Backbone as a printed PyTorch tensor [residue, N CA C, xyz], in Angstrom:
tensor([[[-21.8260, -33.9320,  35.3080],
         [-22.2550, -34.9360,  34.3330],
         [-23.6180, -34.5530,  33.7610]],

        [[-23.8200, -34.7930,  32.4690],
         [-25.0630, -34.4690,  31.7780],
         [-25.9510, -35.7050,  31.7250]],

        [[-27.2260, -35.5280,  32.0190],
         [-28.1760, -36.6270,  31.9460],
         [-28.9090, -36.6270,  30.6120]],

        [[-28.9520, -37.7830,  29.9590],
         [-29.7650, -37.9700,  28.7520],
         [-31.0090, -38.7360,  29.1780]],

        [[-32.1710, -38.1020,  29.0850],
         [-33.4020, -38.7110,  29.5850],
         [-33.8470, -39.8140,  28.6280]],

        [[-33.9470, -41.0170,  29.1720],
         [-34.3240, -42.2050,  28.3970],
         [-35.7310, -42.6100,  28.7940]],

        [[-36.6940, -42.3040,  27.9340],
         [-38.0750, -42.7010,  28.1820],
         [-38.5720, -43.6330,  27.0760]],

        [[-37.6090, -44.2120,  26.3440],
         [-37.9380, -45.2300,  25.3590],
         [-38.1780, -44.7300,  23.9580]],

        [[-37.9760, -43.4180,  23.6880],
         [-38.2650, -42.8790,  22.3560],
         [-37.2150, -41.8660,  21.9080]],

        [[-35.9760, -42.0890,  22.3000],
         [-34.9270, -41.1420,  21.9280],
         [-33.8450, -41.7920,  21.0860]],

        [[-33.1750, -40.9650,  20.2820],
         [-32.0420, -41.4390,  19.4900],
         [-30.7940, -41.3670,  20.3750]],

        [[-30.7040, -42.2920,  21.3250],
         [-29.7160, -42.1870,  22.3840],
         [-28.2990, -42.4430,  21.9030]],

        [[-28.1430, -43.3670,  20.9680],
         [-26.7910, -43.7720,  20.5720],
         [-26.0320, -42.6210,  19.9280]],

        [[-26.6090, -42.0040,  18.9010],
         [-25.8790, -40.9560,  18.1870],
         [-25.6580, -39.7350,  19.0780]],

        [[-26.6250, -39.4330,  19.9490],
         [-26.4610, -38.3000,  20.8560],
         [-25.3520, -38.5670,  21.8700]],

        [[-25.3390, -39.7560,  22.4320],
         [-24.2960, -40.0760,  23.4110],
         [-22.9150, -40.0880,  22.7730]],

        [[-22.8240, -40.5750,  21.5580],
         [-21.5370, -40.5830,  20.8630],
         [-21.0610, -39.1730,  20.5650]],

        [[-21.9970, -38.2760,  20.2640],
         [-21.6250, -36.8770,  20.0220],
         [-21.0480, -36.2560,  21.2920]],

        [[-21.6630, -36.5160,  22.4400],
         [-21.1330, -35.9870,  23.6980],
         [-19.7650, -36.5820,  24.0060]],

        [[-19.5930, -37.8590,  23.6830],
         [-18.2780, -38.4880,  23.8800],
         [-17.2140, -37.7900,  23.0390]],

        [[-17.5580, -37.4920,  21.7920],
         [-16.5850, -36.8310,  20.9110],
         [-16.2230, -35.4460,  21.4360]],

        [[-17.1660, -34.7910,  22.0950],
         [-16.9130, -33.4630,  22.6570],
         [-16.1780, -33.5330,  23.9840]],

        [[-16.0950, -34.7160,  24.5660],
         [-15.3850, -34.8780,  25.8290],
         [-16.2230, -34.6090,  27.0560]],

        [[-17.5480, -34.7430,  26.9320],
         [-18.4290, -34.5120,  28.0750],
         [-18.9480, -35.8360,  28.6270]],

        [[-18.9530, -35.9290,  29.9430],
         [-19.4710, -37.1150,  30.6170],
         [-20.9940, -37.0820,  30.6210]],

        [[-21.6230, -38.2420,  30.4860],
         [-23.0820, -38.3340,  30.4690],
         [-23.5020, -39.6700,  31.0780]],

        [[-24.7590, -39.7350,  31.4340],
         [-25.4060, -40.9860,  31.8060],
         [-26.8470, -40.9340,  31.3240]],

        [[-27.4200, -42.0920,  31.0200],
         [-28.8420, -42.1700,  30.7170],
         [-29.6180, -42.1820,  32.0340]],

        [[-30.7610, -41.5100,  32.0420],
         [-31.5580, -41.4410,  33.2630],
         [-33.0300, -41.6600,  32.9170]],

        [[-33.6880, -42.5270,  33.6560],
         [-35.1020, -42.7970,  33.4290],
         [-35.9110, -42.7430,  34.7200]],

        [[-35.2770, -42.3840,  35.8390],
         [-35.9770, -42.2880,  37.1160],
         [-35.9480, -40.8420,  37.5980]],

        [[-37.0940, -40.2910,  37.9580],
         [-37.1440, -38.8710,  38.3200],
         [-36.2500, -38.5200,  39.5040]],

        [[-36.0900, -39.4280,  40.4530],
         [-35.2790, -39.1270,  41.6300],
         [-33.8030, -38.9850,  41.3110]],

        [[-33.3940, -39.4230,  40.1170],
         [-31.9990, -39.3290,  39.7260],
         [-31.6780, -38.0460,  38.9640]],

        [[-32.6880, -37.2820,  38.5870],
         [-32.4340, -36.0780,  37.7940],
         [-31.5240, -35.0990,  38.5260]],

        [[-31.6560, -35.0380,  39.8440],
         [-30.8500, -34.0930,  40.6160],
         [-29.3610, -34.4310,  40.6120]],

        [[-29.0020, -35.6060,  40.0850],
         [-27.5930, -35.9930,  40.0300],
         [-26.8360, -35.2740,  38.9070]],

        [[-27.5580, -34.5490,  38.0450],
         [-26.9590, -34.0170,  36.8280],
         [-26.9540, -32.4900,  36.8080]],

        [[-25.9230, -31.9470,  36.1360],
         [-25.7930, -30.4960,  36.0260],
         [-26.5620, -29.9240,  34.8400]],

        [[-27.0790, -30.7800,  33.9940],
         [-27.8900, -30.4050,  32.8460],
         [-28.5060, -31.6670,  32.2870]],

        [[-29.6480, -31.5490,  31.6300],
         [-30.2820, -32.7210,  31.0360],
         [-30.6790, -32.4390,  29.5960]],

        [[-30.6830, -33.5080,  28.8020],
         [-31.1210, -33.4530,  27.4080],
         [-32.3130, -34.3890,  27.2530]],

        [[-33.3780, -33.8720,  26.6350],
         [-34.5790, -34.6490,  26.3570],
         [-34.6450, -34.9040,  24.8560]],

        [[-34.1940, -36.0730,  24.3980],
         [-34.2730, -36.3730,  22.9650],
         [-35.6750, -36.8730,  22.6200]],

        [[-35.8830, -37.2150,  21.3650],
         [-37.1880, -37.7550,  21.0090],
         [-37.3300, -38.0540,  19.5440]],

        [[-37.8620, -39.2460,  19.2490],
         [-38.2040, -39.6490,  17.8880],
         [-39.5230, -40.4010,  17.9770]],

        [[-40.5280, -39.9910,  17.2010],
         [-41.8060, -40.6790,  17.2400],
         [-42.9550, -39.7250,  17.4510]],

        [[-44.0460, -40.2360,  18.0250],
         [-45.2830, -39.4680,  18.1740],
         [-45.3470, -38.7770,  19.5250]],

        [[-45.8470, -37.5600,  19.5260],
         [-45.9370, -36.7130,  20.7180],
         [-46.7280, -37.4000,  21.8330]],

        [[-47.9140, -37.9120,  21.5200],
         [-48.7620, -38.5220,  22.5370],
         [-48.1190, -39.7260,  23.1840]],

        [[-47.4930, -40.5760,  22.3780],
         [-46.8070, -41.7590,  22.9180],
         [-45.6540, -41.3420,  23.8240]],

        [[-44.9420, -40.2980,  23.4130],
         [-43.8080, -39.8270,  24.2120],
         [-44.2720, -39.3310,  25.5710]],

        [[-45.3250, -38.5200,  25.5970],
         [-45.8120, -38.0140,  26.8790],
         [-46.3680, -39.1330,  27.7420]],

        [[-46.9850, -40.1300,  27.1240],
         [-47.4850, -41.2730,  27.8920],
         [-46.3300, -42.0080,  28.5690]],

        [[-45.2360, -42.1900,  27.8500],
         [-44.0640, -42.8470,  28.4330],
         [-43.4680, -42.0160,  29.5610]],

        [[-43.3590, -40.7120,  29.3310],
         [-42.8010, -39.8150,  30.3510],
         [-43.6440, -39.8650,  31.6260]],

        [[-44.9620, -39.8630,  31.4680],
         [-45.8460, -39.9250,  32.6420],
         [-45.7680, -41.2820,  33.3220]],

        [[-45.6870, -42.3350,  32.5330],
         [-45.6180, -43.6870,  33.1180],
         [-44.3850, -43.8410,  33.9920]],

        [[-43.3100, -43.2050,  33.5970],
         [-42.0570, -43.2880,  34.3500],
         [-41.9860, -42.2710,  35.4840]],

        [[-43.0160, -41.4390,  35.6190],
         [-43.0240, -40.4340,  36.6680],
         [-42.1000, -39.2660,  36.3940]],

        [[-41.7400, -39.0390,  35.1200],
         [-40.7570, -38.0200,  34.7800],
         [-41.3540, -36.6390,  34.5410]],

        [[-42.6600, -36.5490,  34.3340],
         [-43.2460, -35.2600,  33.9530],
         [-42.9720, -34.1830,  35.0060]],

        [[-43.3550, -34.4440,  36.2340],
         [-43.1390, -33.4520,  37.2830],
         [-41.6570, -33.3110,  37.6100]],

        [[-40.9110, -34.4040,  37.4680],
         [-39.4740, -34.3360,  37.7090],
         [-38.7680, -33.3950,  36.7480]],

        [[-39.1450, -33.4510,  35.4610],
         [-38.5410, -32.5610,  34.4690],
         [-38.9440, -31.1180,  34.7350]],

        [[-40.2050, -30.9040,  35.0830],
         [-40.6530, -29.5400,  35.3880],
         [-39.9090, -28.9720,  36.5920]],

        [[-39.7650, -29.7970,  37.6200],
         [-39.0510, -29.3370,  38.8190],
         [-37.5870, -29.0590,  38.5060]],

        [[-37.0070, -29.9030,  37.6580],
         [-35.6060, -29.7070,  37.2830],
         [-35.4500, -28.3710,  36.5520]],

        [[-36.3420, -28.1000,  35.6100],
         [-36.2780, -26.8330,  34.8810],
         [-36.4710, -25.6530,  35.8290]],

        [[-37.3860, -25.8000,  36.7890],
         [-37.6440, -24.7160,  37.7370],
         [-36.4390, -24.4420,  38.6290]],

        [[-35.5390, -25.4210,  38.7570],
         [-34.3450, -25.2500,  39.5820],
         [-33.3100, -24.3390,  38.9280]],

        [[-33.4990, -24.0500,  37.6410],
         [-32.5880, -23.1620,  36.9350],
         [-31.4640, -23.8620,  36.2000]],

        [[-31.4140, -25.1820,  36.2760],
         [-30.3610, -25.9100,  35.5670],
         [-30.7640, -26.1140,  34.1020]],

        [[-29.7750, -26.2370,  33.2030],
         [-30.0730, -26.2620,  31.7680],
         [-30.8250, -27.5150,  31.3220]],

        [[-31.8060, -27.2920,  30.4670],
         [-32.5970, -28.3530,  29.8410],
         [-32.5820, -28.1200,  28.3410]],

        [[-32.3250, -29.1750,  27.5710],
         [-32.3260, -29.0860,  26.1090],
         [-33.2150, -30.1750,  25.5340]],

        [[-34.2260, -29.7720,  24.7570],
         [-35.0530, -30.7200,  24.0160],
         [-34.5990, -30.7900,  22.5700]],

        [[-34.5210, -32.0040,  22.0310],
         [-34.0540, -32.2180,  20.6610],
         [-35.1500, -32.9050,  19.8560]],

        [[-35.4560, -32.3550,  18.6760],
         [-36.4430, -32.8850,  17.7280],
         [-37.7980, -33.0120,  18.4330]],

        [[-38.3610, -34.2000,  18.5520],
         [-39.6110, -34.3600,  19.2960],
         [-39.4520, -33.8370,  20.7150]],

        [[-38.2760, -34.0090,  21.2880],
         [-38.0200, -33.5070,  22.6400],
         [-38.2340, -32.0100,  22.7560]],

        [[-37.9180, -31.2520,  21.6930],
         [-38.2030, -29.8180,  21.7160],
         [-39.7060, -29.5790,  21.7470]],

        [[-40.4590, -30.3030,  20.9300],
         [-41.9110, -30.1230,  20.8980],
         [-42.5450, -30.4380,  22.2480]],

        [[-41.9950, -31.4220,  22.9620],
         [-42.5330, -31.8030,  24.2680],
         [-42.3990, -30.6880,  25.3000]],

        [[-41.4730, -29.7620,  25.0790],
         [-41.3000, -28.6460,  26.0060],
         [-42.4790, -27.6850,  25.9780]],

        [[-43.2950, -27.7590,  24.9230],
         [-44.3780, -26.7980,  24.7320],
         [-45.6970, -27.3150,  25.3170]],

        [[-46.7480, -26.5330,  25.1500],
         [-48.0060, -26.8080,  25.8430],
         [-48.7870, -27.9700,  25.2550]],

        [[-48.7780, -28.1020,  23.9280],
         [-49.6050, -29.1580,  23.3510],
         [-49.1940, -29.4480,  21.9090]],

        [[-49.7680, -30.5470,  21.3940],
         [-49.5490, -30.9410,  20.0030],
         [-50.8660, -31.4530,  19.4390]],

        [[-51.0450, -31.2510,  18.1270],
         [-52.2270, -31.7720,  17.4520],
         [-51.9380, -33.1020,  16.7520]],

        [[-50.8090, -33.7240,  17.0430],
         [-50.4300, -34.9700,  16.3790],
         [-51.3250, -36.1190,  16.8340]],

        [[-52.1520, -36.6400,  15.9210],
         [-53.0740, -37.7440,  16.2190],
         [-53.9870, -37.4040,  17.3980]],

        [[-54.6090, -36.2330,  17.3450],
         [-55.4410, -35.7640,  18.4450],
         [-54.7240, -34.6570,  19.1890]],

        [[-55.3390, -34.1750,  20.2540],
         [-54.7190, -33.1200,  21.0540],
         [-54.0750, -33.7340,  22.2900]],

        [[-52.8050, -33.4220,  22.4850],
         [-52.0560, -33.9700,  23.6210],
         [-51.3340, -32.8250,  24.3260]],

        [[-51.3490, -32.8480,  25.6440],
         [-50.6530, -31.8160,  26.4120],
         [-49.2010, -32.2060,  26.6390]],

        [[-48.3370, -31.1810,  26.6360],
         [-46.9140, -31.3930,  26.8220],
         [-46.4470, -30.9470,  28.1940]],

        [[-45.1720, -30.6250,  28.3050],
         [-44.5750, -30.2570,  29.5850],
         [-44.8540, -28.8010,  29.9710]],

        [[-45.2490, -27.9850,  29.0060],
         [-45.6320, -26.5830,  29.2460],
         [-44.5090, -25.7640,  29.8790]],

        [[-43.2800, -26.0540,  29.5070],
         [-42.1610, -25.2220,  29.9410],
         [-42.0480, -23.9750,  29.0770]],

        [[-42.6050, -24.0360,  27.8670],
         [-42.6500, -22.9060,  26.9510],
         [-44.0500, -22.8390,  26.3700]],

        [[-44.4650, -21.6490,  25.9270],
         [-45.7970, -21.4670,  25.3840],
         [-45.8500, -21.7040,  23.8840]],

        [[-46.8090, -22.5090,  23.4500],
         [-46.9710, -22.7740,  22.0290],
         [-47.4520, -24.1910,  21.7910]],

        [[-47.6140, -24.5410,  20.5160],
         [-48.1140, -25.8680,  20.1750],
         [-47.4580, -26.3810,  18.8930]],

        [[-47.4170, -27.7070,  18.7780],
         [-46.9060, -28.3500,  17.5770],
         [-48.0660, -28.6400,  16.6290]],

        [[-47.9380, -28.1870,  15.3880],
         [-48.9760, -28.3730,  14.3760],
         [-48.3540, -29.0300,  13.1440]],

        [[-49.2000, -29.7040,  12.3670],
         [-48.7000, -30.3940,  11.1810],
         [-48.4300, -29.4080,  10.0540]],

        [[-47.3770, -29.6700,   9.2800],
         [-47.1720, -28.9100,   8.0460],
         [-48.3820, -29.1200,   7.1470]],

        [[-48.8810, -28.0330,   6.5860],
         [-50.0320, -28.1140,   5.6870],
         [-49.7320, -27.3240,   4.4290]],

        [[-49.9040, -27.9700,   3.2910],
         [-49.6650, -27.2900,   2.0280],
         [-49.3300, -28.2790,   0.9410]],

        [[-49.1910, -27.7740,  -0.2580],
         [-48.9010, -28.6170,  -1.4190],
         [-47.3930, -28.7700,  -1.5570]],

        [[-46.7830, -29.4460,  -0.6030],
         [-45.3460, -29.6830,  -0.6160],
         [-45.0670, -30.9530,   0.1820]],

        [[-43.8590, -31.4250,   0.0680],
         [-43.5020, -32.6980,   0.6770],
         [-43.4580, -32.6060,   2.2030]],

        [[-44.1010, -33.5560,   2.8390],
         [-44.0370, -33.7220,   4.2960],
         [-43.6330, -35.1810,   4.5480]],

        [[-42.6430, -35.4350,   5.3890],
         [-42.0110, -34.5260,   6.3310],
         [-40.9870, -33.5780,   5.7100]],

        [[-40.6670, -32.5410,   6.4680],
         [-39.5190, -31.6800,   6.1880],
         [-38.2910, -32.5020,   6.5680]],

        [[-37.5720, -32.9650,   5.5550],
         [-36.4830, -33.9030,   5.8160],
         [-35.2540, -33.5230,   5.0040]],

        [[-34.1240, -33.4410,   5.6850],
         [-32.8640, -33.1630,   5.0190],
         [-32.1960, -31.9160,   5.5800]],

        [[-31.1680, -31.4800,   4.8780],
         [-30.3790, -30.3250,   5.3160],
         [-31.0890, -29.0390,   4.9510]],

        [[-31.1140, -28.1110,   5.8950],
         [-31.7130, -26.8060,   5.6420],
         [-30.9440, -25.7550,   6.4380]],

        [[-31.0840, -24.5180,   6.0040],
         [-30.3000, -23.4430,   6.6040],
         [-30.9980, -22.8170,   7.8070]],

        [[-30.1860, -22.3950,   8.7560],
         [-30.6810, -21.6390,   9.8940],
         [-30.7030, -20.1510,   9.5670]],

        [[-31.6800, -19.4580,  10.1330],
         [-31.7210, -18.0110,  10.1030],
         [-31.7070, -17.5330,  11.5550]],

        [[-30.6030, -16.9650,  11.9750],
         [-30.4560, -16.5350,  13.3640],
         [-31.3210, -15.2920,  13.6020]],

        [[-32.1250, -15.3400,  14.6570],
         [-33.0530, -14.2510,  14.9710],
         [-32.5470, -13.3230,  16.0550]],

        [[-31.6740, -13.8230,  16.9140],
         [-31.1180, -12.9850,  17.9800],
         [-29.8280, -13.6060,  18.4850]],

        [[-28.9750, -12.7550,  18.9900],
         [-27.7250, -13.2480,  19.5570],
         [-28.0010, -13.9470,  20.8800]],

        [[-27.2730, -15.0410,  21.0890],
         [-27.4470, -15.7980,  22.3350],
         [-26.2140, -16.6660,  22.5230]],

        [[-25.7530, -16.8640,  23.7570],
         [-24.5730, -17.7090,  23.9780],
         [-24.7130, -19.1200,  23.4090]],

        [[-25.9460, -19.6350,  23.3390],
         [-26.1420, -20.9750,  22.7710],
         [-25.7310, -21.0190,  21.3090]],

        [[-25.8220, -19.8690,  20.6210],
         [-25.5220, -19.8000,  19.1900],
         [-24.1250, -19.2630,  18.8980]],

        [[-23.2680, -19.2140,  19.8930],
         [-21.9120, -18.7220,  19.6660],
         [-21.2260, -19.5490,  18.5800]],

        [[-20.7050, -18.8700,  17.5690],
         [-20.0350, -19.5510,  16.4670],
         [-20.9670, -20.0570,  15.3930]],

        [[-22.2710, -19.8040,  15.5340],
         [-23.2810, -20.2300,  14.5490],
         [-23.8390, -18.9860,  13.8770]],

        [[-24.0140, -19.0620,  12.5680],
         [-24.4860, -17.8900,  11.8240],
         [-25.5990, -18.2800,  10.8640]],

        [[-26.3470, -17.2850,  10.4160],
         [-27.3700, -17.5180,   9.4000],
         [-26.7300, -18.1220,   8.1560]],

        [[-27.4030, -19.1100,   7.6000],
         [-26.8820, -19.8080,   6.4310],
         [-26.2340, -21.1360,   6.7590]],

        [[-25.9100, -21.3710,   8.0370],
         [-25.3560, -22.6680,   8.4240],
         [-26.4300, -23.7450,   8.2770]],

        [[-26.0120, -24.9320,   7.8530],
         [-26.9450, -26.0220,   7.5930],
         [-27.0360, -26.9760,   8.7770]],

        [[-28.2610, -27.4630,   9.0320],
         [-28.5080, -28.5060,  10.0230],
         [-29.4940, -29.5070,   9.4330]],

        [[-29.6490, -30.6510,  10.1110],
         [-30.4130, -31.7660,   9.5380],
         [-31.7530, -31.9440,  10.2510]],

        [[-32.8410, -31.7940,   9.4790],
         [-34.2070, -31.8950,   9.9940],
         [-34.8730, -33.1980,   9.5550]],

        [[-35.7480, -33.7210,  10.4080],
         [-36.7050, -34.7660,  10.0390],
         [-37.9360, -34.5610,  10.9230]],

        [[-38.9950, -33.9310,  10.3810],
         [-40.1980, -33.7380,  11.1910],
         [-41.3940, -33.3930,  10.3110]],

        [[-42.5690, -33.8480,  10.7630],
         [-43.8330, -33.5660,  10.0860],
         [-44.6570, -32.5180,  10.8140]],

        [[-44.2840, -32.2240,  12.0600],
         [-44.9600, -31.2220,  12.8750],
         [-43.9590, -30.1510,  13.2660]],

        [[-44.4260, -28.9250,  13.3670],
         [-43.5420, -27.8240,  13.7330],
         [-44.2180, -26.9810,  14.8020]],

        [[-43.4370, -26.2350,  15.5470],
         [-43.9580, -25.4970,  16.7000],
         [-44.3140, -24.0630,  16.3230]],

        [[-45.5180, -23.6690,  16.6890],
         [-45.9200, -22.2640,  16.6620],
         [-45.7750, -21.7320,  18.0780]],

        [[-44.8380, -20.8210,  18.2600],
         [-44.5680, -20.3110,  19.6070],
         [-45.5600, -19.2140,  19.9630]],

        [[-45.9000, -19.1220,  21.2450],
         [-46.7840, -18.0580,  21.7170],
         [-46.0420, -16.7410,  21.8680]],

        [[-44.7560, -16.8260,  22.2080],
         [-43.9510, -15.6370,  22.4570],
         [-42.7600, -15.6220,  21.4980]],

        [[-42.7550, -14.7230,  20.5180],
         [-41.6380, -14.6820,  19.5640],
         [-40.2820, -14.4480,  20.2140]],

        [[-40.2740, -13.9610,  21.4490],
         [-39.0000, -13.6920,  22.1260],
         [-38.2010, -14.9670,  22.3800]],

        [[-38.8490, -16.1370,  22.3360],
         [-38.1160, -17.3910,  22.5710],
         [-37.4350, -17.8910,  21.3070]],

        [[-37.7340, -17.2920,  20.1540],
         [-37.1680, -17.7530,  18.8840],
         [-35.7100, -17.3000,  18.7650]],

        [[-34.8010, -18.2710,  18.7820],
         [-33.3930, -17.9590,  18.5750],
         [-32.9970, -18.1320,  17.1160]],

        [[-33.6300, -19.0790,  16.4230],
         [-33.3350, -19.2980,  15.0030],
         [-34.5220, -19.9930,  14.3530]],

        [[-34.7180, -19.7010,  13.0760],
         [-35.7510, -20.3610,  12.2840],
         [-35.1010, -20.9920,  11.0560]],

        [[-35.9260, -21.7050,  10.3140],
         [-35.5100, -22.2180,   9.0170],
         [-36.6700, -21.9950,   8.0550]],

        [[-36.4060, -22.0220,   6.7630],
         [-37.4400, -21.7510,   5.7650],
         [-37.8450, -23.0610,   5.0930]],

        [[-39.0880, -23.4810,   5.3540],
         [-39.6550, -24.6070,   4.6100],
         [-41.0910, -24.2280,   4.2580]],

        [[-41.2110, -23.4210,   3.1800],
         [-42.4840, -22.8950,   2.7120],
         [-43.1370, -21.9670,   3.7290]],

        [[-42.4150, -21.6570,   4.7910],
         [-42.8540, -20.7670,   5.8610],
         [-41.6900, -20.6860,   6.8470]],

        [[-41.7860, -19.7820,   7.7880],
         [-40.7920, -19.7600,   8.8610],
         [-41.0490, -20.9370,   9.7920]],

        [[-40.0350, -21.7520,   9.9940],
         [-40.1400, -22.9320,  10.8490],
         [-39.2770, -22.7170,  12.0940]],

        [[-39.8630, -22.9150,  13.2600],
         [-39.1170, -22.7990,  14.5090],
         [-38.0000, -23.8310,  14.5360]],

        [[-36.7570, -23.3590,  14.6710],
         [-35.6070, -24.2600,  14.6380],
         [-34.8920, -24.3490,  15.9790]],

        [[-34.6610, -23.2040,  16.6280],
         [-34.0110, -23.1790,  17.9440],
         [-34.7860, -22.2150,  18.8310]],

        [[-35.0850, -22.6600,  20.0410],
         [-35.7790, -21.8180,  21.0050],
         [-34.9700, -21.7580,  22.2960]],

        [[-35.2210, -20.7090,  23.0700],
         [-34.5570, -20.5970,  24.3610],
         [-35.1960, -19.5340,  25.2260]],

        [[-35.3860, -19.8710,  26.4780],
         [-35.8250, -18.9000,  27.4750],
         [-35.2020, -19.2960,  28.8060]],

        [[-34.4430, -18.3920,  29.3700],
         [-33.7480, -18.6720,  30.6280],
         [-32.8750, -19.9200,  30.4720]],

        [[-33.2070, -21.0020,  31.1550],
         [-32.3940, -22.2280,  31.1260],
         [-33.0040, -23.3300,  30.2730]],

        [[-34.0940, -23.0400,  29.5570],
         [-34.7910, -24.0580,  28.7670],
         [-34.5630, -23.7840,  27.2830]],

        [[-34.0600, -24.8110,  26.5740],
         [-33.6950, -24.6700,  25.1730],
         [-34.2530, -25.8270,  24.3520]],

        [[-34.4190, -25.5910,  23.0640],
         [-34.8780, -26.6490,  22.1700],
         [-34.3070, -26.4820,  20.7800]],

        [[-34.0800, -27.6130,  20.1220],
         [-33.6240, -27.6430,  18.7300],
         [-34.5000, -28.6330,  17.9710]],

        [[-35.2030, -28.1490,  16.9310],
         [-36.1030, -29.0110,  16.1720],
         [-35.3470, -30.0330,  15.3320]],

        [[-34.1690, -29.7010,  14.9200],
         [-33.3310, -30.5850,  14.1040],
         [-32.5130, -31.5010,  15.0160]],

        [[-31.6970, -32.3370,  14.3930],
         [-30.8230, -33.2520,  15.1280],
         [-29.4000, -32.6850,  15.1380]],

        [[-28.9760, -32.0220,  16.2180],
         [-27.6150, -31.4780,  16.2310],
         [-26.5520, -32.5700,  16.1280]],

        [[-26.8490, -33.7480,  16.6700],
         [-25.8710, -34.8340,  16.6380],
         [-25.6570, -35.3910,  15.2360]],

        [[-26.5240, -34.9910,  14.2800],
         [-26.4020, -35.4250,  12.8830],
         [-26.1320, -34.2410,  11.9560]],

        [[-25.7890, -33.0930,  12.5540],
         [-25.7040, -31.8470,  11.7910],
         [-24.2840, -31.3250,  11.6390]],

        [[-23.3150, -32.2270,  11.5730],
         [-21.9450, -31.8320,  11.2750],
         [-21.3610, -30.8610,  12.2830]],

        [[-20.4790, -29.9980,  11.7980],
         [-19.7750, -29.0680,  12.6790],
         [-20.7210, -28.1000,  13.3860]],

        [[-21.7560, -27.6510,  12.6770],
         [-22.6950, -26.7120,  13.2950],
         [-23.4240, -27.3630,  14.4630]],

        [[-23.8880, -28.5790,  14.2610],
         [-24.5740, -29.2770,  15.3360],
         [-23.6730, -29.5460,  16.5210]],

        [[-22.4360, -29.9280,  16.2500],
         [-21.5010, -30.1850,  17.3460],
         [-21.1920, -28.9000,  18.1080]],

        [[-21.1140, -27.7940,  17.3980],
         [-20.8660, -26.5120,  18.0640],
         [-22.0320, -26.1630,  18.9970]],

        [[-23.2550, -26.4000,  18.5320],
         [-24.4250, -26.1140,  19.3600],
         [-24.4600, -27.0080,  20.5980]],

        [[-24.1390, -28.2860,  20.4210],
         [-24.0910, -29.1840,  21.5760],
         [-22.9970, -28.7640,  22.5510]],

        [[-21.8570, -28.3480,  22.0150],
         [-20.7620, -27.8920,  22.8780],
         [-21.1850, -26.6410,  23.6520]],

        [[-21.8860, -25.7390,  22.9770],
         [-22.3390, -24.5290,  23.6590],
         [-23.3150, -24.8610,  24.7830]],

        [[-24.2110, -25.8140,  24.5240],
         [-25.1400, -26.2100,  25.5930],
         [-24.3980, -26.8880,  26.7390]],

        [[-23.5280, -27.8180,  26.3980],
         [-22.7840, -28.5340,  27.4380],
         [-21.9470, -27.5730,  28.2690]],

        [[-21.4510, -26.5150,  27.6300],
         [-20.6630, -25.5350,  28.3480],
         [-21.4570, -24.7760,  29.4020]],

        [[-22.7840, -24.7310,  29.2330],
         [-23.6380, -24.0820,  30.2260],
         [-23.8690, -24.9760,  31.4360]],

        [[-23.5660, -26.2520,  31.2850],
         [-23.8020, -27.2140,  32.3610],
         [-22.5630, -27.2970,  33.2390]],

        [[-22.5410, -26.5690,  34.3010],
         [-21.3610, -26.4720,  35.1510],
         [-20.9080, -27.8610,  35.6000]],

        [[-19.6210, -28.0840,  35.4490],
         [-19.0690, -29.3530,  35.8830],
         [-19.3280, -30.5060,  34.9320]],

        [[-19.9340, -30.2190,  33.7550],
         [-20.2450, -31.3000,  32.8340],
         [-19.0540, -31.8080,  32.0610]],

        [[-17.9480, -31.0870,  32.0860],
         [-16.7860, -31.5120,  31.3120],
         [-16.1750, -32.7620,  31.9200]],

        [[-15.9010, -33.7460,  31.0670],
         [-15.3270, -35.0120,  31.5600],
         [-13.8930, -34.7900,  32.0060]]])
């Protein structure tokens, strides 16, 4: 069974419905001692980085998520949840994240519309089982004002172009992130969720 981490700032309904459509069993989890019940976890997120980390810490989930990732089981961050996997964010001040990956979230800066919102194309940077069946040019749905600058380019699985290269999909070992909303990204998003769920042994309903 896959755990969807509920810390009060996730788009839980659409994500859970997407897993239902794929035929994968899930439960919402908000207590760190329950994380070990799951073969993989998803960290969603909508809102501000600092508020999200405050909620995660209040619930005692910070060390629980780190320990879960260290166990080698799959972790997927979605939208804000992907940014939380990194070291810090400059959103409304400097805030530290989970530090599962190296890098920081910074605001889009330039003479163009912010947030980056709507359908945009992926540019695949390297082959990876998470991207099976996904190719450059496939569209996914973004909504974000901050984007991640990674410390290690080797974690970049796919980018998108919004007046610059924008980190879209990251992965290292068992830790993955998607800046866009796969649950709102049509067939491509569902394929990516299926690929992640397939890595979670025993997650099939």
